[in-house]
CSV table of C-alpha atoms and ligand atoms in Angstrom, one decimal:
chain,number,residue,atom,x,y,z
A,1,UNK,CA,101.1,80.4,113.7
A,2,UNK,CA,102.1,83.0,111.5
A,3,UNK,CA,99.8,86.5,111.2
A,4,UNK,CA,100.7,86.7,107.8
A,5,UNK,CA,99.1,84.0,105.3
A,6,UNK,CA,99.8,84.5,101.5
A,7,UNK,CA,97.0,82.1,100.5
A,8,UNK,CA,94.6,84.4,102.5
A,9,UNK,CA,95.9,87.6,101.3
A,10,UNK,CA,95.6,86.8,97.6
A,11,UNK,CA,92.1,85.3,97.9
A,12,UNK,CA,91.1,88.8,99.8
A,13,UNK,CA,93.3,91.0,96.9
A,14,UNK,CA,91.2,89.2,94.8
A,15,UNK,CA,87.9,89.9,96.1
A,16,UNK,CA,88.6,93.6,96.6
A,17,UNK,CA,89.6,93.6,92.7
A,18,UNK,CA,93.1,95.1,94.5
A,19,UNK,CA,95.5,94.5,91.7
A,20,UNK,CA,98.7,95.5,93.4
A,21,UNK,CA,100.1,93.1,95.2
A,22,UNK,CA,99.3,90.4,92.6
A,23,UNK,CA,101.7,88.5,91.7
A,24,UNK,CA,102.6,87.9,95.7
A,25,UNK,CA,105.8,86.1,96.3
A,26,UNK,CA,106.8,85.4,99.8
A,27,UNK,CA,109.3,83.8,101.5
A,28,UNK,CA,110.4,83.0,105.0
A,29,UNK,CA,113.6,84.5,104.7
A,30,UNK,CA,115.5,86.7,102.4
A,31,UNK,CA,118.3,89.8,102.2
A,32,UNK,CA,116.4,92.4,101.2
A,33,UNK,CA,113.2,92.4,99.7
A,34,UNK,CA,113.9,95.6,97.7
A,35,UNK,CA,117.0,93.7,95.7
A,36,UNK,CA,114.3,90.5,94.9
A,37,UNK,CA,112.1,93.1,93.6
A,38,UNK,CA,114.5,94.9,91.3
A,39,UNK,CA,115.8,91.3,89.9
A,40,UNK,CA,112.7,90.6,89.3
A,41,UNK,CA,111.5,93.5,87.2
A,42,UNK,CA,114.5,93.5,85.2
A,43,UNK,CA,113.5,90.0,84.6
A,44,UNK,CA,109.8,91.6,83.5
A,45,UNK,CA,108.0,91.2,86.5
A,46,UNK,CA,104.6,93.0,85.8
A,47,UNK,CA,103.2,96.5,88.0
A,48,UNK,CA,101.9,95.0,91.1
A,49,UNK,CA,103.9,92.4,91.6
A,50,UNK,CA,104.7,92.1,95.5
A,51,UNK,CA,107.6,90.6,97.6
A,52,UNK,CA,106.9,90.2,100.7
A,53,UNK,CA,109.4,88.3,103.3
A,54,UNK,CA,109.2,87.4,107.0
A,55,UNK,CA,112.7,88.2,107.8
A,56,UNK,CA,115.4,90.3,106.2
A,57,UNK,CA,118.9,89.4,107.3
A,58,UNK,CA,120.0,92.7,105.0
A,59,UNK,CA,117.0,94.7,104.9
A,60,UNK,CA,118.2,98.5,104.0
A,61,UNK,CA,116.9,101.9,104.4
A,62,UNK,CA,118.2,105.4,102.8
A,63,UNK,CA,122.0,106.1,103.1
A,64,UNK,CA,122.9,102.8,103.4
A,65,UNK,CA,121.0,102.3,107.3
A,66,UNK,CA,120.2,99.2,108.0
A,67,UNK,CA,116.7,98.0,108.9
A,68,UNK,CA,115.0,96.2,111.7
A,69,UNK,CA,113.8,93.1,109.8
A,70,UNK,CA,113.4,90.0,112.8
A,71,UNK,CA,110.8,86.9,111.7
A,72,UNK,CA,107.1,86.8,112.1
A,73,UNK,CA,106.7,90.5,113.6
A,74,UNK,CA,106.6,93.3,111.1
A,75,UNK,CA,106.1,94.4,107.4
A,76,UNK,CA,108.7,93.8,104.6
A,77,UNK,CA,107.6,94.2,101.4
A,78,UNK,CA,108.4,95.7,98.1
A,79,UNK,CA,106.6,96.6,94.9
A,80,UNK,CA,107.2,96.6,91.7
A,81,UNK,CA,105.5,99.7,90.0
A,82,UNK,CA,105.6,100.4,86.5
A,83,UNK,CA,104.0,104.2,86.3
A,84,UNK,CA,105.2,105.7,82.9
A,85,UNK,CA,107.0,108.7,84.7
A,86,UNK,CA,110.4,110.6,83.2
A,87,UNK,CA,113.3,109.9,86.2
A,88,UNK,CA,113.3,112.9,87.9
A,89,UNK,CA,109.7,112.5,88.7
A,90,UNK,CA,110.1,109.1,91.2
A,91,UNK,CA,111.6,110.4,93.9
A,92,UNK,CA,108.5,112.0,95.1
A,93,UNK,CA,106.6,108.4,95.1
A,94,UNK,CA,108.3,107.7,98.3
A,95,UNK,CA,105.5,110.2,99.9
A,96,UNK,CA,103.0,108.5,98.0
A,97,UNK,CA,103.7,105.4,99.5
A,98,UNK,CA,103.8,107.4,102.9
A,99,UNK,CA,100.3,108.1,102.7
A,100,UNK,CA,99.3,104.7,101.9
A,101,UNK,CA,100.9,103.7,104.8
A,102,UNK,CA,99.3,106.9,106.7
A,103,UNK,CA,95.7,105.4,105.5
A,104,UNK,CA,96.3,101.7,106.5
A,105,UNK,CA,98.1,102.5,109.6
A,106,UNK,CA,95.2,105.0,110.7
A,107,UNK,CA,93.1,101.8,111.2
A,108,UNK,CA,94.8,100.4,114.0
A,109,UNK,CA,96.4,104.2,115.8
A,110,UNK,CA,94.6,107.1,116.9
A,111,UNK,CA,95.1,109.1,112.8
A,112,UNK,CA,95.6,112.3,114.5
A,113,UNK,CA,99.1,111.2,116.2
A,114,UNK,CA,100.2,110.1,112.6
A,115,UNK,CA,103.0,111.7,110.4
A,116,UNK,CA,105.6,111.9,107.5
A,117,UNK,CA,108.7,113.3,107.6
A,118,UNK,CA,109.7,114.3,104.1
A,119,UNK,CA,111.0,112.0,102.3
A,120,UNK,CA,110.7,109.0,103.0
A,121,UNK,CA,109.3,108.1,106.7
A,122,UNK,CA,106.2,107.9,108.6
A,123,UNK,CA,106.0,108.4,112.2
A,124,UNK,CA,103.5,107.6,115.1
A,125,UNK,CA,103.7,109.3,118.5
A,126,UNK,CA,107.1,111.0,117.3
A,127,UNK,CA,108.8,107.7,116.5
A,128,UNK,CA,109.8,106.6,113.4
A,129,UNK,CA,106.7,103.5,112.5
A,130,UNK,CA,107.8,103.0,109.3
A,131,UNK,CA,110.4,103.7,106.2
A,132,UNK,CA,110.1,104.2,102.6
A,133,UNK,CA,112.8,103.0,100.0
A,134,UNK,CA,112.0,103.8,96.2
A,135,UNK,CA,114.3,102.6,93.2
A,136,UNK,CA,114.0,103.2,89.8
A,137,UNK,CA,114.9,101.2,87.1
A,138,UNK,CA,116.0,103.5,84.4
A,139,UNK,CA,115.3,102.9,80.3
A,140,UNK,CA,117.0,106.4,79.1
A,141,UNK,CA,115.5,108.9,80.6
A,142,UNK,CA,112.2,107.4,81.6
A,143,UNK,CA,111.5,104.7,84.5
A,144,UNK,CA,110.8,101.3,82.9
A,145,UNK,CA,110.1,100.3,86.9
A,146,UNK,CA,110.2,101.8,90.3
A,147,UNK,CA,110.4,99.4,93.1
A,148,UNK,CA,108.3,100.4,96.4
A,149,UNK,CA,110.4,99.1,99.5
A,150,UNK,CA,108.4,99.7,102.7
A,151,UNK,CA,109.2,98.5,106.1
A,152,UNK,CA,106.1,99.0,108.6
A,153,UNK,CA,106.8,97.7,112.2
A,154,UNK,CA,103.4,96.1,113.4
A,155,UNK,CA,104.2,93.6,116.3
A,156,UNK,CA,107.7,94.6,117.3
A,157,UNK,CA,107.4,96.1,121.1
A,158,UNK,CA,111.6,96.6,122.0
A,159,UNK,CA,113.8,98.2,119.4
A,160,UNK,CA,117.6,97.1,120.1
A,161,UNK,CA,120.2,100.3,120.3
A,162,UNK,CA,120.7,102.6,118.4
A,163,UNK,CA,117.3,102.2,117.5
A,164,UNK,CA,115.8,101.5,120.9
A,165,UNK,CA,114.6,105.4,121.6
A,166,UNK,CA,113.4,106.7,118.3
A,167,UNK,CA,111.1,103.2,116.7
A,168,UNK,CA,107.4,102.3,117.4
A,169,UNK,CA,105.4,100.2,116.2
A,170,UNK,CA,101.7,99.5,115.7
A,171,UNK,CA,101.6,97.5,118.5
A,172,UNK,CA,102.6,100.3,120.9
A,173,UNK,CA,99.4,102.5,120.2
A,174,UNK,CA,96.5,100.0,118.3
A,175,UNK,CA,93.5,99.7,119.7
A,176,UNK,CA,92.7,96.8,118.1
A,177,UNK,CA,94.1,92.9,117.0
A,178,UNK,CA,96.4,93.5,114.5
A,179,UNK,CA,96.9,91.5,111.6
A,180,UNK,CA,99.4,91.4,109.3
A,181,UNK,CA,98.0,89.9,106.2
A,182,UNK,CA,94.8,92.4,107.1
A,183,UNK,CA,97.1,95.2,107.1
A,184,UNK,CA,98.9,94.4,104.2
A,185,UNK,CA,96.0,93.8,101.9
A,186,UNK,CA,95.2,97.6,103.2
A,187,UNK,CA,98.3,98.7,102.3
A,188,UNK,CA,97.5,97.5,98.9
A,189,UNK,CA,94.5,98.8,98.5
A,190,UNK,CA,95.3,102.2,99.4
A,191,UNK,CA,98.7,102.3,97.5
A,192,UNK,CA,97.0,101.2,94.4
A,193,UNK,CA,94.2,104.0,95.1
A,194,UNK,CA,97.1,106.7,96.2
A,195,UNK,CA,98.9,106.2,92.9
A,196,UNK,CA,96.0,106.2,90.7
A,197,UNK,CA,95.7,110.2,92.4
A,198,UNK,CA,98.8,111.0,91.8
A,199,UNK,CA,99.1,110.2,88.6
A,200,UNK,CA,95.9,111.8,87.4
A,201,UNK,CA,96.6,114.8,89.5
A,202,UNK,CA,99.9,115.2,89.9
A,203,UNK,CA,102.4,115.6,92.7
A,204,UNK,CA,101.0,119.3,93.6
A,205,UNK,CA,97.8,117.5,94.6
A,206,UNK,CA,99.7,114.9,96.4
A,207,UNK,CA,101.2,117.3,98.2
A,208,UNK,CA,98.4,118.9,99.2
A,209,UNK,CA,96.7,115.9,100.7
A,210,UNK,CA,100.3,115.4,102.9
A,211,UNK,CA,99.8,119.0,104.1
A,212,UNK,CA,98.0,118.5,107.7
A,213,UNK,CA,100.5,115.2,108.2
A,214,UNK,CA,104.1,117.0,107.3
A,215,UNK,CA,106.3,116.0,110.4
A,216,UNK,CA,108.7,119.0,110.1
A,217,UNK,CA,106.4,122.0,109.5
A,218,UNK,CA,107.6,124.4,111.9
A,219,UNK,CA,110.6,122.3,113.3
A,220,UNK,CA,113.8,123.9,113.2
A,221,UNK,CA,116.3,121.4,111.0
A,222,UNK,CA,120.2,121.4,109.7
A,223,UNK,CA,121.0,120.6,106.2
A,224,UNK,CA,124.4,120.8,105.4
A,225,UNK,CA,125.3,122.9,108.4
A,226,UNK,CA,122.4,125.6,107.7
A,227,UNK,CA,119.2,126.1,110.3
A,228,UNK,CA,115.9,127.3,109.4
A,229,UNK,CA,112.5,126.5,110.1
A,230,UNK,CA,111.4,124.3,107.8
A,231,UNK,CA,108.0,125.6,106.0
A,232,UNK,CA,106.4,122.7,104.3
A,233,UNK,CA,107.1,120.6,101.1
A,234,UNK,CA,107.0,122.6,97.8
A,235,UNK,CA,104.6,121.7,95.5
A,236,UNK,CA,106.8,119.9,93.6
A,237,UNK,CA,107.5,117.6,96.1
A,238,UNK,CA,110.6,119.2,97.5
B,301,BTN,C1,114.4,104.0,105.3
B,301,BTN,O1,113.8,104.3,106.8
B,301,BTN,O2,115.4,104.7,105.1
B,301,BTN,C2,113.9,102.9,104.4
B,301,BTN,C3,113.7,101.6,105.1
B,301,BTN,C4,113.2,101.1,104.2
B,301,BTN,C5,112.7,99.1,104.5
B,301,BTN,C6,112.2,98.5,104.0
B,301,BTN,S1,111.8,97.0,104.8
B,301,BTN,C7,111.3,95.9,102.3
B,301,BTN,C8,112.2,96.8,101.8
B,301,BTN,N1,113.6,96.3,101.6
B,301,BTN,C9,114.4,96.5,102.2
B,301,BTN,O3,115.5,96.2,102.5
B,301,BTN,N2,114.3,98.0,102.1
B,301,BTN,C10,112.7,98.2,102.5
């Protein structure tokens, strides 16, 4: 039996008054939950709506990368958020989502091994655990909706090339049993709390929360042929 049970998830979200994650649309298979959420947002889906699939046939990440999305193993979810933000303020929401993934994941794996790699990855013990894809729907210079897509590796123990040596999952380091329904409910609660804090206190506050989790800080990085040592994330999230 699958460990993602939509009826149980809905009941648990209601019981703990977590609005984010409801309404919940769960499908066995889709191309990409981000596309499903985007289409639903255009048709008026409310703040908090979540689109979850057991498998994706065209799961995608940034820069056109594919997201490994086998059935029954991991979490593939896209949330519709409707924060009242200018378009320019939406990219840092991937950092907010990263913090929420760390909050949820730290219930299952050693918290000190979790890091956020700017701008949209969560790392566990030096390997990629989760990826985040934020896409905005715009109305003039404001955002009418933001789609926050999260792929979180839960049960997969062996990854195919080219990610065989760079990806990881909760299962590879978990100190307690893993249940995708429970992890999803934790993720919804964490994202709701982190979004509330972010909207109340702003990006500088979010960046401060990230400081001790910054995967790149102190590492040599190369961008457009220029190399240097990453000093950290700027207060505006760059
Ligand atoms: C990345 O690493 O570049 C981001 C990966 C994001 C993957 C998630 S899985 C759920 C949602 N649907 C998608 O097609 N992509 C995101």
